[in-house]
Amino acid sequence: MRVQPFGEDPQPALKAKTGAPAAAAAVTAAAATYRTTIKIDSSNWSAWNKTIHLWNRDTWTYLPVNNPGSSLTATVALPPGNYFVGAMYGIYDVDSFLLTKSFTVTSSAQTVVLAQASAKEVALKVDDATARHDASAVWLSLPNGDLIGFAGGYNNTRTFVTTASTPGTTLRTHEILTKKGTTALRPSPYRYDLTKSWAHPFPSSLIGTSKTAALAKTTTTIRGQGINTPGTYESVSMFGEWTGVYLSTQMRLPATFVEYVTPGVTVSRFARYGASQYLDLGDRVLPAGLSPSTTAGVGPLAPSRRKYNDDSRRAGNQLQILENMPYGDSAGNHGYDYAAKATVELSAGGQVLKTSGTGSMVVDVPAGEQTYQLKQTHTRTVAGSQLATMVDSDWTFTSGSATRGVLDLMDLAMASTGLDQRNRAGAAPVTLTVVPSTRRTAAASTIRAIEWSTDDGATWTDLPFTASGAGVTASLAVPATAAFVSLRITAENDQGGKLTRTVQRAFAGPATGADEKTGDVTVSNVTINGGSVLNLGTSGTASVAATFTATAPSGIADAGLFLWHGAYNAPDGVQLADTSCTPVNATTASCSATLYFWDVRYMFSSNALAGTWRASAWATAKNGTGLAHRHSAGTLVVKRVTRLATANATPEPVRKGKKITITSTLTRADWATGTYAAYANRAVTLQWIKRGAKKWTTVKSVKSNAKGQLTTTVTATADGSYRFVYAADTASAGAVSVFDYIDVR
């Protein structure tokens, strides 16, 4: 047979054996089965939510097992034969286990015990004492290609695996190490990306140690998109298996870090901006030693072809439109955003043939050759990016049934120099390079016009350019008053093809953008944490609710909110939110957002983060054009927790008229160190309540010393209790000590 992809040359002939296999002999009687109980021997509470997987070890056929919840056992009826069972359990920040065992069924029921005590820790370490475990994935590869996985986890999770192996199995582990003490404001300067495989028989020790000098080394930079934003850098080791798991490292983008990687291993990577945008950084294999540095996320962000060029094509009398990578970078990395809205329209001869609200559609068309117009628009308003808020591509191309495969659409490769780490222009000119091309053919492609705008496309100015290689270059001095620069580029080829591409906010300018309002959309009544102060200590989690109202004559399509602290374009604190809206009527929606601080120690590592945080809130209209975005729509005051030690009044008991000494200590959460430190030179109120009374009275004000200590004396008058009270200040919460009762005689 011959294999010939659409629109490409025939491939060499392949030979294949044909004919049906011989029929298997009929089974005359069902084989006897025996009750087999699989038991997890573990005191780990997460074992009650185990998953158990079973294979016939002679054929490596998978056998389903019922996994009852809240149970350490599972039961299955098995015919005589050889079997292999695996169980896995664990949960966030709790040790993870992957237990396996081979067993044989003969002629009776039995219990197969998977003992947690038999498992050994699996981990990858390095000769860098500052490195600590950040994330790991552990799995077992079976002879038939099936996998048991994925064990492992993040932060303090350790993973334990049974070392007794079975022929044909391979144990693999992928581990990420970062620097101890890493926080959002003190990111790890490096990332170890380590991989190791153990084939049967497994060694008794599953701890692998690498020398940093023997690893591959490179420096990676991921640019931001006009703003600082939470994000992740994620990687997965590729072994040709049917699936894998990405391990993520939390980052504040933009970010630059050194990578140390196991050499010779294929690693697939991507970066995530905010909650919804992904930049596919492709597969990479690094040799041992130093490799050149790379930078991803360089603007302007613009559409790119799909990773395997399986985008829009013709199949018979159908046009299969698939253009869903609208946020690629200048290095050719593919990008997409789950929060973006897409519209597609195909026309011919002035007549609309079909429209779609996604990035793809299939259209039935005549067999004859004709000229088509394809228009696609992606729009978004997201917390993780200020750029590429609208990307519009308007193609003209010719297609007929005689030409199959990839459509002859034009593409534009855009690159820039002169932008900073957040893709913002400064005082120096920005140089743009644009290279046109046409898919599938060698058509001569030419840039006809480049235009730029600083008012989101309300007005356009021609940008002169000069020929450079296969494309053109242009230099743009961005005005100091510009918050954003939009680009509109027109290209043609010698086969009648054309592309006009508009990228609204292709890159940012030196200025900070004002609130945005298009149409009659409003965002109002923003309330965060019910208007109350958020007091945070040195660890744990916190959850904050926010509400707001959005209105538009056509109704509300979408809305969002995030918190920021510092400067809007370069905040030192950012917290994203999950937002949902419920229609109140045809024009108004009630919106709610949940802000989850998943690790106070990580997210609040600077005392400068105390004070007022601001909410950026937005809403879009159902008509597709209305938008309201208020950068400071509401506020949340965040304070450091203070503590007062129990008041201690001495001596006890005391005679009336004698002196009483009362002491305590005032401390405050130090987010920089993760401890409670002395709060010095603060005025604290001493209060007293007489025995049987209902109201505390103020006795005096006492100042804390350099160690936060409070010491004062009073004259004993009657039985009662003393306590200290600290009133809140702009950055610190108030505190009340536990009282001390004193007996006056």
XYZ file of C-alpha atoms in Angstrom:
745
model
C 0.000 0.000 0.000
C 1.022 3.618 -0.345
C 0.526 6.371 2.213
C 0.057 9.853 0.764
C -0.790 12.766 3.117
C -3.146 15.346 1.622
C -1.302 17.865 -0.522
C 2.054 16.100 -0.300
C 4.094 13.788 -2.512
C 3.504 10.007 -2.378
C 5.662 8.129 0.098
C 7.564 4.900 -0.732
C 5.404 1.785 -0.882
C 5.013 -0.206 2.318
C 4.501 -3.960 2.586
C 1.913 -5.370 4.976
C 0.710 -8.911 5.605
C -3.009 -9.385 4.947
C -5.497 -12.068 5.879
C -7.466 -12.868 9.009
C -5.781 -14.700 11.887
C -6.687 -18.295 12.490
C -9.741 -18.710 14.707
C -8.985 -19.692 18.273
C -10.284 -23.009 19.501
C -13.682 -22.721 21.127
C -13.703 -22.698 24.900
C -15.762 -25.664 25.977
C -16.079 -24.798 29.615
C -15.606 -21.702 31.715
C -12.445 -21.790 33.812
C -12.909 -22.015 37.570
C -12.232 -18.817 39.516
C -11.071 -18.249 43.081
C -11.759 -15.386 45.416
C -8.682 -13.212 45.754
C -8.619 -10.463 48.362
C -6.109 -7.671 47.855
C -5.276 -5.920 51.111
C -3.315 -2.746 51.839
C -1.342 -3.113 55.075
C -0.956 0.540 56.061
C -1.693 2.904 58.932
C -1.532 5.897 56.593
C -4.999 7.493 56.593
C -4.816 8.283 52.858
C -4.616 4.522 52.104
C -8.386 4.368 52.552
C -8.674 6.169 49.211
C -6.312 3.837 47.390
C -6.572 2.757 43.750
C -5.762 -0.871 42.873
C -4.813 -2.093 39.381
C -4.406 -5.699 38.278
C -2.847 -7.479 35.275
C -2.508 -11.058 34.096
C 1.273 -11.459 34.203
C 1.316 -14.081 31.438
C -0.460 -11.902 28.855
C -0.255 -8.479 30.545
C -3.978 -8.084 30.031
C -5.517 -5.475 32.310
C -8.189 -6.801 34.683
C -10.640 -4.331 36.233
C -10.849 -4.276 40.023
C -13.621 -2.729 42.060
C -12.039 -0.151 44.397
C -14.545 0.375 47.228
C -14.140 3.704 48.981
C -13.083 3.929 52.633
C -11.673 0.413 52.534
C -8.208 -1.111 52.624
C -9.255 -4.150 50.604
C -10.611 -5.101 47.195
C -11.896 -8.487 46.052
C -11.730 -10.096 42.614
C -12.502 -13.592 41.244
C -9.512 -14.934 39.286
C -8.842 -18.131 37.343
C -5.531 -19.940 37.895
C -2.595 -17.978 36.517
C 0.126 -15.459 37.280
C -0.802 -11.907 38.220
C 0.676 -8.523 39.019
C -1.068 -5.986 41.260
C -0.275 -2.359 42.004
C -1.802 0.041 44.510
C -1.290 3.757 44.886
C -2.363 6.271 47.526
C -1.403 9.651 48.941
C -2.674 13.209 49.027
C -1.327 16.778 49.060
C 1.530 17.207 51.556
C 1.145 13.593 52.756
C 3.602 10.822 51.883
C 2.770 8.995 48.649
C 3.000 5.227 48.086
C 3.189 2.918 45.064
C 3.045 -0.722 46.187
C 3.282 -3.722 43.842
C 3.377 -7.485 44.098
C 3.429 -10.559 41.857
C 1.323 -13.549 42.883
C -0.066 -16.802 41.524
C -3.581 -18.216 41.723
C -3.689 -22.024 41.887
C -6.765 -23.786 43.216
C -7.931 -21.883 46.291
C -8.901 -18.495 47.625
C -6.160 -16.297 49.033
C -5.304 -12.861 50.403
C -2.560 -10.841 48.742
C -1.035 -8.294 51.110
C 0.628 -5.109 49.873
C 2.703 -4.051 52.857
C 3.584 -0.390 53.171
C 6.508 -1.357 55.408
C 8.214 -3.054 52.449
C 8.397 0.167 50.418
C 11.570 2.227 50.100
C 11.807 5.957 49.513
C 12.506 7.041 45.943
C 14.134 10.442 45.503
C 16.653 12.307 43.385
C 19.157 14.535 45.138
C 22.062 16.776 44.167
C 25.295 17.952 45.749
C 23.788 21.397 46.406
C 22.894 21.768 50.086
C 20.538 24.679 49.348
C 18.262 22.589 47.095
C 15.021 21.101 48.386
C 12.227 18.948 46.962
C 9.636 20.996 45.077
C 7.709 18.370 43.095
C 7.964 14.768 41.939
C 6.210 12.128 39.862
C 6.888 8.403 40.182
C 5.442 5.694 37.960
C 5.933 2.114 36.840
C 6.100 1.176 33.162
C 4.840 -2.330 32.322
C 5.840 -4.640 29.433
C 2.577 -3.957 27.551
C 3.028 -0.175 27.687
C 0.584 0.363 30.552
C 1.609 2.614 33.423
C 0.926 2.614 37.154
C 1.083 6.213 38.283
C 1.455 8.838 39.167
C 2.690 8.809 42.733
C 4.570 11.790 44.124
C 3.525 15.299 44.985
C 4.607 18.799 45.945
C 6.379 20.543 48.813
C 7.083 18.110 51.659
C 5.666 14.993 50.003
C 7.942 11.944 50.023
C 7.309 8.912 47.817
C 7.821 5.241 48.705
C 7.866 2.324 46.247
C 8.080 -1.455 46.535
C 11.552 -2.530 45.380
C 10.632 -6.156 44.565
C 10.212 -5.928 40.797
C 8.922 -8.095 37.956
C 10.743 -8.829 34.667
C 9.916 -6.270 31.986
C 8.974 -3.477 34.396
C 10.751 -0.128 34.687
C 10.489 2.344 37.543
C 10.775 6.007 36.584
C 10.941 9.175 38.631
C 10.900 12.832 37.669
C 11.821 15.330 40.376
C 12.078 19.114 40.593
C 14.334 20.807 43.147
C 14.349 24.518 43.987
C 16.120 26.640 46.567
C 15.088 26.435 50.207
C 13.143 29.469 51.412
C 11.710 30.292 47.997
C 8.749 32.692 48.047
C 6.799 34.747 45.521
C 9.067 37.748 46.138
C 12.217 35.673 46.629
C 11.990 33.225 43.721
C 14.381 30.338 43.345
C 17.356 31.359 41.177
C 17.579 27.815 39.856
C 15.461 24.772 39.000
C 16.791 21.215 38.981
C 14.848 19.035 36.514
C 15.991 15.469 37.220
C 14.932 12.134 35.742
C 16.011 8.562 36.439
C 14.843 5.096 35.355
C 15.504 1.727 36.999
C 14.854 -1.399 34.931
C 14.203 -4.792 36.550
C 15.727 -5.823 38.891
C 15.337 -2.679 40.993
C 18.165 -1.822 43.389
C 17.611 -1.996 47.134
C 18.125 1.779 47.355
C 16.083 4.118 45.170
C 17.884 7.312 46.168
C 19.804 8.793 43.245
C 22.341 11.592 43.653
C 23.653 13.749 40.813
C 26.615 16.075 40.706
C 25.581 19.523 39.522
C 28.681 19.783 37.341
C 27.635 16.665 35.396
C 24.176 17.992 34.505
C 23.051 20.076 31.548
C 22.895 23.787 32.379
C 21.047 26.652 30.708
C 19.440 29.969 31.638
C 15.764 30.488 30.826
C 13.860 33.768 30.792
C 10.073 33.987 30.529
C 8.841 37.482 29.807
C 5.708 39.001 31.276
C 2.898 40.521 29.279
C 2.777 44.123 30.392
C 2.332 43.247 34.063
C 3.764 41.079 36.834
C 1.584 38.024 37.312
C 1.594 34.670 39.097
C 2.394 31.793 36.785
C 4.124 28.456 36.480
C 6.904 26.799 34.533
C 6.070 23.150 33.861
C 7.924 20.180 32.413
C 7.403 16.486 31.712
C 9.995 13.852 30.821
C 9.241 12.038 27.572
C 9.954 8.309 27.214
C 7.657 7.481 24.307
C 4.939 6.367 26.721
C 1.276 7.116 26.143
C 0.972 9.710 28.881
C 2.911 11.675 31.465
C 2.446 14.324 34.116
C 3.739 17.886 34.052
C 5.483 19.102 37.208
C 4.970 22.796 37.848
C 7.092 25.355 39.655
C 5.311 28.438 40.962
C 6.785 31.676 39.610
C 6.119 35.386 39.458
C 6.439 36.273 35.776
C 8.576 37.731 34.284
C 11.273 35.408 35.604
C 14.861 34.417 34.852
C 16.356 31.258 36.347
C 19.109 28.707 35.778
C 18.028 25.197 34.811
C 20.013 22.082 35.681
C 18.650 19.151 33.689
C 19.413 15.452 33.367
C 21.304 15.344 30.046
C 20.034 13.367 27.074
C 16.388 13.240 28.237
C 13.604 14.709 26.095
C 11.634 17.218 28.153
C 8.426 18.936 27.035
C 7.735 22.326 28.652
C 5.250 25.153 28.855
C 4.721 28.380 30.774
C 1.381 29.419 32.238
C 0.409 33.062 32.696
C -2.260 33.715 35.299
C -4.986 31.098 35.267
C -5.691 30.563 31.578
C -2.891 31.386 29.127
C -0.323 28.786 28.089
C 2.837 29.130 26.039
C 4.065 25.800 24.660
C 7.862 25.873 24.790
C 8.242 22.631 22.868
C 10.461 19.594 23.411
C 14.102 19.940 24.375
C 17.096 17.624 24.810
C 20.182 19.154 26.401
C 23.689 17.668 26.457
C 25.815 17.735 29.574
C 27.484 21.078 30.178
C 26.484 24.628 29.328
C 23.859 25.316 26.634
C 22.869 28.749 25.247
C 20.258 30.717 27.175
C 16.731 31.153 25.800
C 13.977 33.740 26.210
C 10.291 32.908 25.787
C 7.250 35.142 25.648
C 8.886 37.917 23.606
C 6.240 40.121 21.988
C 4.408 40.910 19.913
C 2.183 37.931 20.687
C 0.482 36.856 17.468
C -1.042 33.777 15.788
C 1.195 30.898 14.834
C 0.602 27.605 13.100
C -0.286 24.588 15.190
C 2.550 22.493 16.582
C 2.326 19.787 13.922
C 1.031 22.072 11.139
C -2.322 20.265 11.276
C -4.257 23.491 10.855
C -6.773 24.619 8.216
C -6.992 22.298 5.204
C -9.162 21.057 2.364
C -10.610 17.532 2.237
C -12.732 16.942 -0.855
C -15.591 19.421 -0.852
C -14.967 20.546 2.704
C -12.846 23.287 4.189
C -11.715 22.292 7.675
C -10.869 25.515 9.483
C -8.602 25.171 12.527
C -6.686 28.263 13.673
C -6.460 28.121 17.463
C -2.962 29.299 18.395
C -3.473 33.081 18.552
C -0.839 33.940 21.191
C 2.476 32.638 19.882
C 5.694 34.507 20.662
C 8.481 35.767 18.413
C 10.544 32.612 19.031
C 7.847 30.505 17.374
C 6.424 29.059 20.588
C 2.714 28.282 20.319
C 0.269 30.000 22.652
C -3.407 29.818 23.549
C -5.730 31.164 26.229
C -8.715 29.215 27.519
C -10.391 32.476 28.566
C -10.251 34.013 25.071
C -13.404 34.299 22.958
C -13.139 33.369 19.265
C -15.295 34.109 16.233
C -14.703 32.716 12.728
C -16.424 33.643 9.467
C -15.912 32.154 5.993
C -17.231 34.017 2.940
C -17.093 33.702 -0.835
C -18.380 36.111 -3.468
C -19.667 38.462 -0.790
C -21.828 35.732 0.802
C -21.208 34.392 4.312
C -20.948 30.602 4.132
C -20.614 29.808 7.835
C -19.695 31.334 11.187
C -18.473 29.765 14.417
C -17.920 30.845 17.997
C -14.818 28.665 18.366
C -11.443 28.519 16.667
C -12.585 25.800 14.268
C -15.382 24.772 11.897
C -16.056 22.534 8.892
C -17.693 24.102 5.822
C -19.149 22.319 2.787
C -18.022 24.128 -0.382
C -18.360 23.641 -4.165
C -15.819 21.508 -5.975
C -14.699 24.277 -8.297
C -11.908 26.672 -7.516
C -12.946 30.012 -6.052
C -11.672 32.794 -3.836
C -12.585 32.785 -0.143
C -12.341 35.263 2.704
C -11.630 33.889 6.179
C -11.912 36.237 9.135
C -11.046 35.193 12.670
C -11.006 37.285 15.854
C -9.829 36.391 19.356
C -10.636 38.729 22.256
C -9.770 38.491 25.924
C -9.646 40.393 29.194
C -7.589 38.445 31.724
C -5.590 39.070 34.874
C -2.392 37.471 33.595
C -1.835 39.710 30.567
C -2.430 43.268 29.435
C -1.393 42.451 25.855
C -3.044 41.000 22.734
C -6.520 41.904 23.965
C -7.799 41.510 20.401
C -6.139 39.530 17.603
C -7.836 39.740 14.211
C -6.763 37.877 11.054
C -8.444 38.565 7.697
C -7.327 36.167 4.939
C -8.043 35.989 1.222
C -7.153 32.671 -0.450
C -8.086 30.425 -3.372
C -9.103 26.777 -3.083
C -10.614 24.037 -5.234
C -11.173 20.295 -4.889
C -8.209 19.584 -7.161
C -5.920 20.893 -4.418
C -6.162 19.015 -1.162
C -4.372 19.381 2.134
C -3.223 22.538 3.874
C -4.933 25.729 2.700
C -2.802 28.398 1.045
C -3.175 30.845 3.933
C -0.546 33.491 4.567
C 1.385 33.776 7.828
C 3.356 36.558 9.492
C 6.350 35.929 11.725
C 6.911 38.949 13.976
C 9.858 39.708 16.245
C 11.038 42.723 18.205
C 13.961 44.243 20.053
C 13.887 47.133 22.492
C 11.203 45.777 24.847
C 11.864 45.085 28.523
C 11.107 41.941 30.538
C 7.389 42.803 30.624
C 7.324 43.600 26.879
C 7.184 47.324 27.579
C 8.842 49.955 25.434
C 11.146 52.527 26.985
C 12.968 55.578 25.697
C 14.864 53.632 23.013
C 13.125 52.825 19.700
C 11.505 49.426 19.212
C 12.686 47.511 16.154
C 10.153 45.239 14.470
C 10.958 42.443 12.034
C 8.108 40.955 9.994
C 8.505 37.998 7.628
C 5.531 36.956 5.422
C 5.050 33.444 4.057
C 2.414 31.277 2.398
C 1.562 27.775 3.552
C 2.138 24.782 1.293
C 3.448 26.805 -1.648
C 6.518 28.842 -2.509
C 4.423 31.867 -3.472
C 6.313 35.153 -3.376
C 5.007 36.946 -0.266
C 5.346 40.664 0.364
C 4.597 43.122 3.187
C 2.438 45.956 1.846
C 1.825 48.078 4.945
C 2.614 48.363 8.656
C 0.487 50.685 10.776
C 0.579 51.501 14.482
C -1.833 52.982 16.989
C -1.713 54.151 20.610
C -5.505 54.415 21.057
C -6.502 50.760 20.520
C -7.030 51.246 16.791
C -9.219 54.351 16.825
C -6.572 56.028 14.650
C -3.676 54.541 12.674
C -0.304 55.864 11.496
C 1.820 54.365 8.710
C 5.172 52.983 9.846
C 7.957 53.099 7.232
C 9.891 49.878 6.723
C 12.812 48.560 4.719
C 13.453 45.184 3.122
C 15.483 42.769 5.237
C 16.088 39.195 4.133
C 12.767 37.495 3.449
C 10.858 40.242 5.259
C 11.085 43.827 6.438
C 12.274 45.799 9.463
C 10.845 48.979 10.967
C 11.837 51.259 13.835
C 9.263 52.866 16.123
C 9.919 55.539 18.743
C 7.077 54.948 21.196
C 5.679 58.157 22.763
C 6.262 58.471 26.514
C 2.521 59.009 26.959
C 1.588 55.725 25.264
C 0.332 52.907 27.476
C 0.043 50.407 24.599
C 0.934 50.070 20.923
C -1.333 48.220 18.491
C -0.125 46.939 15.115
C -1.897 46.345 11.803
C 0.089 44.587 9.079
C -0.996 43.821 5.516
C 0.724 41.221 3.318
C 0.067 39.780 -0.156
C 1.418 36.993 -2.340
C 1.675 36.573 -6.109
C -1.207 34.049 -6.172
C -3.868 36.528 -5.060
C -3.576 35.656 -1.383
C -3.767 38.365 1.255
C -3.600 38.735 5.027
C -4.394 41.735 7.197
C -3.534 41.064 10.827
C -4.389 43.404 13.685
C -2.969 42.908 17.169
C -4.532 45.270 19.664
C -1.975 46.081 22.365
C 0.818 44.195 20.637
C 3.203 45.524 23.274
C 3.078 48.007 26.125
C 4.374 51.558 26.232
C 6.066 53.497 29.032
C 2.836 54.887 30.543
C 0.267 53.219 32.788
C -3.086 52.688 31.121
C -6.216 54.334 32.450
C -9.483 52.594 33.282
C -11.194 51.234 30.173
C -14.767 51.772 29.109
C -16.407 50.846 25.816
C -20.164 51.104 25.527
C -22.556 51.281 28.472
C -20.968 48.609 30.677
C -20.563 49.362 34.387
C -18.824 47.649 37.301
C -19.966 48.788 40.742
C -20.515 47.841 44.396
C -17.177 46.048 44.729
C -16.892 44.617 48.247
C -13.995 42.463 49.437
C -14.022 40.342 52.584
C -17.292 41.986 53.546
C -15.395 45.230 54.075
C -13.392 43.689 56.935
C -9.636 43.706 57.453
C -7.723 40.517 56.586
C -5.285 39.660 59.389
C -2.530 37.210 58.450
C 0.019 35.395 60.568
C 3.121 33.581 59.341
C 1.682 30.367 57.897
C -1.450 28.569 56.799
C -4.048 29.510 54.221
C -6.687 32.200 53.860
C -9.779 32.604 51.705
C -11.455 35.894 50.858
C -14.780 36.464 49.098
C -15.492 39.440 46.852
C -18.735 40.582 45.251
C -19.636 43.186 42.636
C -22.389 44.171 40.231
C -22.007 44.375 36.449
C -24.507 45.868 34.011
C -24.808 46.271 30.230
C -27.831 46.886 27.974
C -27.180 43.599 26.144
C -26.380 41.681 29.340
C -23.099 40.528 30.874
C -21.033 37.916 29.044
C -18.060 37.626 31.372
C -16.396 39.291 34.350
C -13.304 38.971 36.486
C -11.352 40.367 39.410
C -7.886 40.213 40.927
C -6.070 41.936 43.787
C -2.822 43.848 43.443
C -0.460 45.725 45.738
C 2.161 48.316 44.839
C 2.298 49.699 41.289
C -0.373 48.504 38.860
C 2.038 47.571 36.050
C 4.671 46.073 38.357
C 2.890 45.005 41.546
C 4.832 43.337 44.346
C 1.710 41.388 45.287
C -0.900 39.775 43.027
C -3.757 37.440 43.915
C -5.947 35.927 41.207
C -9.570 34.929 41.752
C -12.147 32.470 40.474
C -15.086 34.610 39.347
C -18.640 33.704 38.374
C -21.700 35.823 37.611
C -25.414 35.133 38.012
C -27.911 37.147 35.938
C -30.287 39.246 38.025
C -32.218 40.371 34.959
C -31.571 40.931 31.252
C -29.039 43.714 31.881
C -27.554 43.077 35.331
C -25.428 40.326 36.830
C -24.378 39.695 40.409
C -20.756 38.520 40.434
C -18.759 36.769 43.122
C -15.083 35.934 43.323
C -13.048 33.725 45.639
C -9.452 34.657 46.386
C -7.537 31.770 47.918
C -4.171 32.437 49.536
C -2.898 28.855 49.378
C 0.308 29.480 51.350
C 0.630 32.628 53.458
C 4.348 32.037 54.012
C 5.021 31.818 50.267
C 2.776 34.659 49.153
C 3.473 37.142 51.976
C 7.236 37.113 52.357
C 7.676 40.875 52.749
C 6.325 43.133 55.470
C 5.859 45.785 52.791
C 2.807 43.817 51.602
C 0.841 44.986 54.643
C -1.622 47.778 53.981
C -4.098 48.455 51.203
C -4.535 46.031 48.317
C -6.656 47.120 45.370
C -9.107 45.193 43.227
C -8.968 45.331 39.448
C -12.443 44.353 38.210
C -13.912 44.129 34.730
C -16.982 42.994 32.808
C -17.757 42.449 29.122
C -21.104 42.783 27.352
C -22.932 40.091 25.417
C -22.916 42.271 22.302
C -19.189 41.527 21.988
C -18.046 45.161 22.045
C -18.847 46.577 25.493
C -16.187 46.556 28.226
C -15.646 48.203 31.587
C -12.356 47.672 33.420
C -11.673 49.552 36.651
C -8.113 49.149 37.889
C -8.937 50.256 41.437
C -12.549 49.242 41.905
C -12.282 48.272 45.572
C -9.815 47.765 48.407
C -8.794 45.162 50.956
C -6.699 46.093 53.985
C -4.247 43.337 54.940
C -2.547 43.487 58.350
C 0.095 41.566 60.259
C -1.194 39.618 63.251
C -0.010 40.845 66.668
C 0.137 38.799 69.864
C 0.137 39.709 73.535
C 1.417 37.125 75.974
C -0.803 36.303 78.948
C -0.710 39.115 81.494
C 1.198 38.147 84.633
C 0.409 40.062 87.838
C 2.663 39.481 90.867
C 2.832 38.916 93.746
C -0.202 36.722 94.296
C -1.972 37.098 96.646
C -1.217 40.708 97.587
C -2.219 42.956 100.460
C -4.373 45.979 99.749
C -2.298 49.111 99.159
C 0.788 47.178 98.093
C 2.366 47.396 94.623
C 1.519 44.923 91.856
C 3.851 44.341 88.885
C 2.131 43.336 85.636
C 4.089 42.046 82.623
C 3.486 40.788 79.093
C 5.210 40.742 75.697
C 3.996 42.259 72.423
C 5.055 40.477 69.221
C 4.041 40.824 65.597
C 4.108 38.530 62.557
C 7.321 39.104 60.624
C 6.465 37.972 57.107
C 10.084 38.287 55.992
C 11.301 35.620 58.441
C 8.123 33.637 59.031
C 8.331 34.215 62.800
C 6.783 36.450 65.449
C 9.210 39.223 66.399
C 9.263 41.844 69.149
C 7.052 44.837 68.433
C 9.002 47.625 70.084
C 8.085 51.126 71.240
C 4.332 50.623 70.938
C 1.736 52.061 73.301
C -0.311 49.303 74.948
C -3.264 49.849 77.274
C -3.467 48.168 80.690
C -7.068 47.395 81.702
C -8.630 46.177 84.968
C -11.999 44.698 85.855
C -13.183 44.394 89.443
C -14.441 41.031 90.588
C -18.162 40.779 89.765
C -18.099 43.784 87.403
C -19.035 43.593 83.718
C -16.925 46.350 82.213
C -13.179 46.732 81.824
C -11.650 50.091 82.744
C -8.446 51.648 81.446
C -5.671 51.954 84.010
C -2.752 53.398 82.043
C -0.742 53.263 78.805
C 2.486 51.245 78.752
C 5.186 51.270 76.048
C 6.917 48.100 74.884
C 10.713 48.029 75.108
C 13.155 46.906 72.398
C 12.277 43.271 73.109
C 8.548 43.958 73.019
C 8.312 43.516 76.782
C 5.711 45.358 78.865
C 6.266 46.057 82.556
C 4.271 48.355 84.834
C 3.185 48.672 88.463
C -0.140 49.566 90.081
C -1.477 49.749 93.641
C -3.652 46.848 94.785
C -7.166 48.021 95.678
C -9.547 45.070 95.263
C -9.887 41.590 93.815
C -9.942 41.679 90.022
C -8.203 40.902 86.741
C -5.638 42.725 84.610
C -5.061 42.495 80.873
C -3.189 44.341 78.105
C -4.859 45.634 74.925
C -3.104 46.778 71.758
C -5.159 48.850 69.328
C -4.592 48.141 65.639
C -2.377 50.401 63.521
C -2.244 50.857 59.750
C -0.171 47.711 59.179
C -0.861 45.591 62.262
C -3.919 44.000 63.821
C -5.020 44.626 67.375
C -4.477 42.135 70.192
C -5.823 41.396 73.669
C -3.888 39.353 76.212
C -5.344 36.637 78.388
C -6.147 38.239 81.776
C -4.602 37.399 85.133
C -6.801 37.401 88.252
C -5.249 38.641 91.477
C -6.483 38.132 95.019
C -6.212 41.311 97.126
C -6.402 40.779 100.905
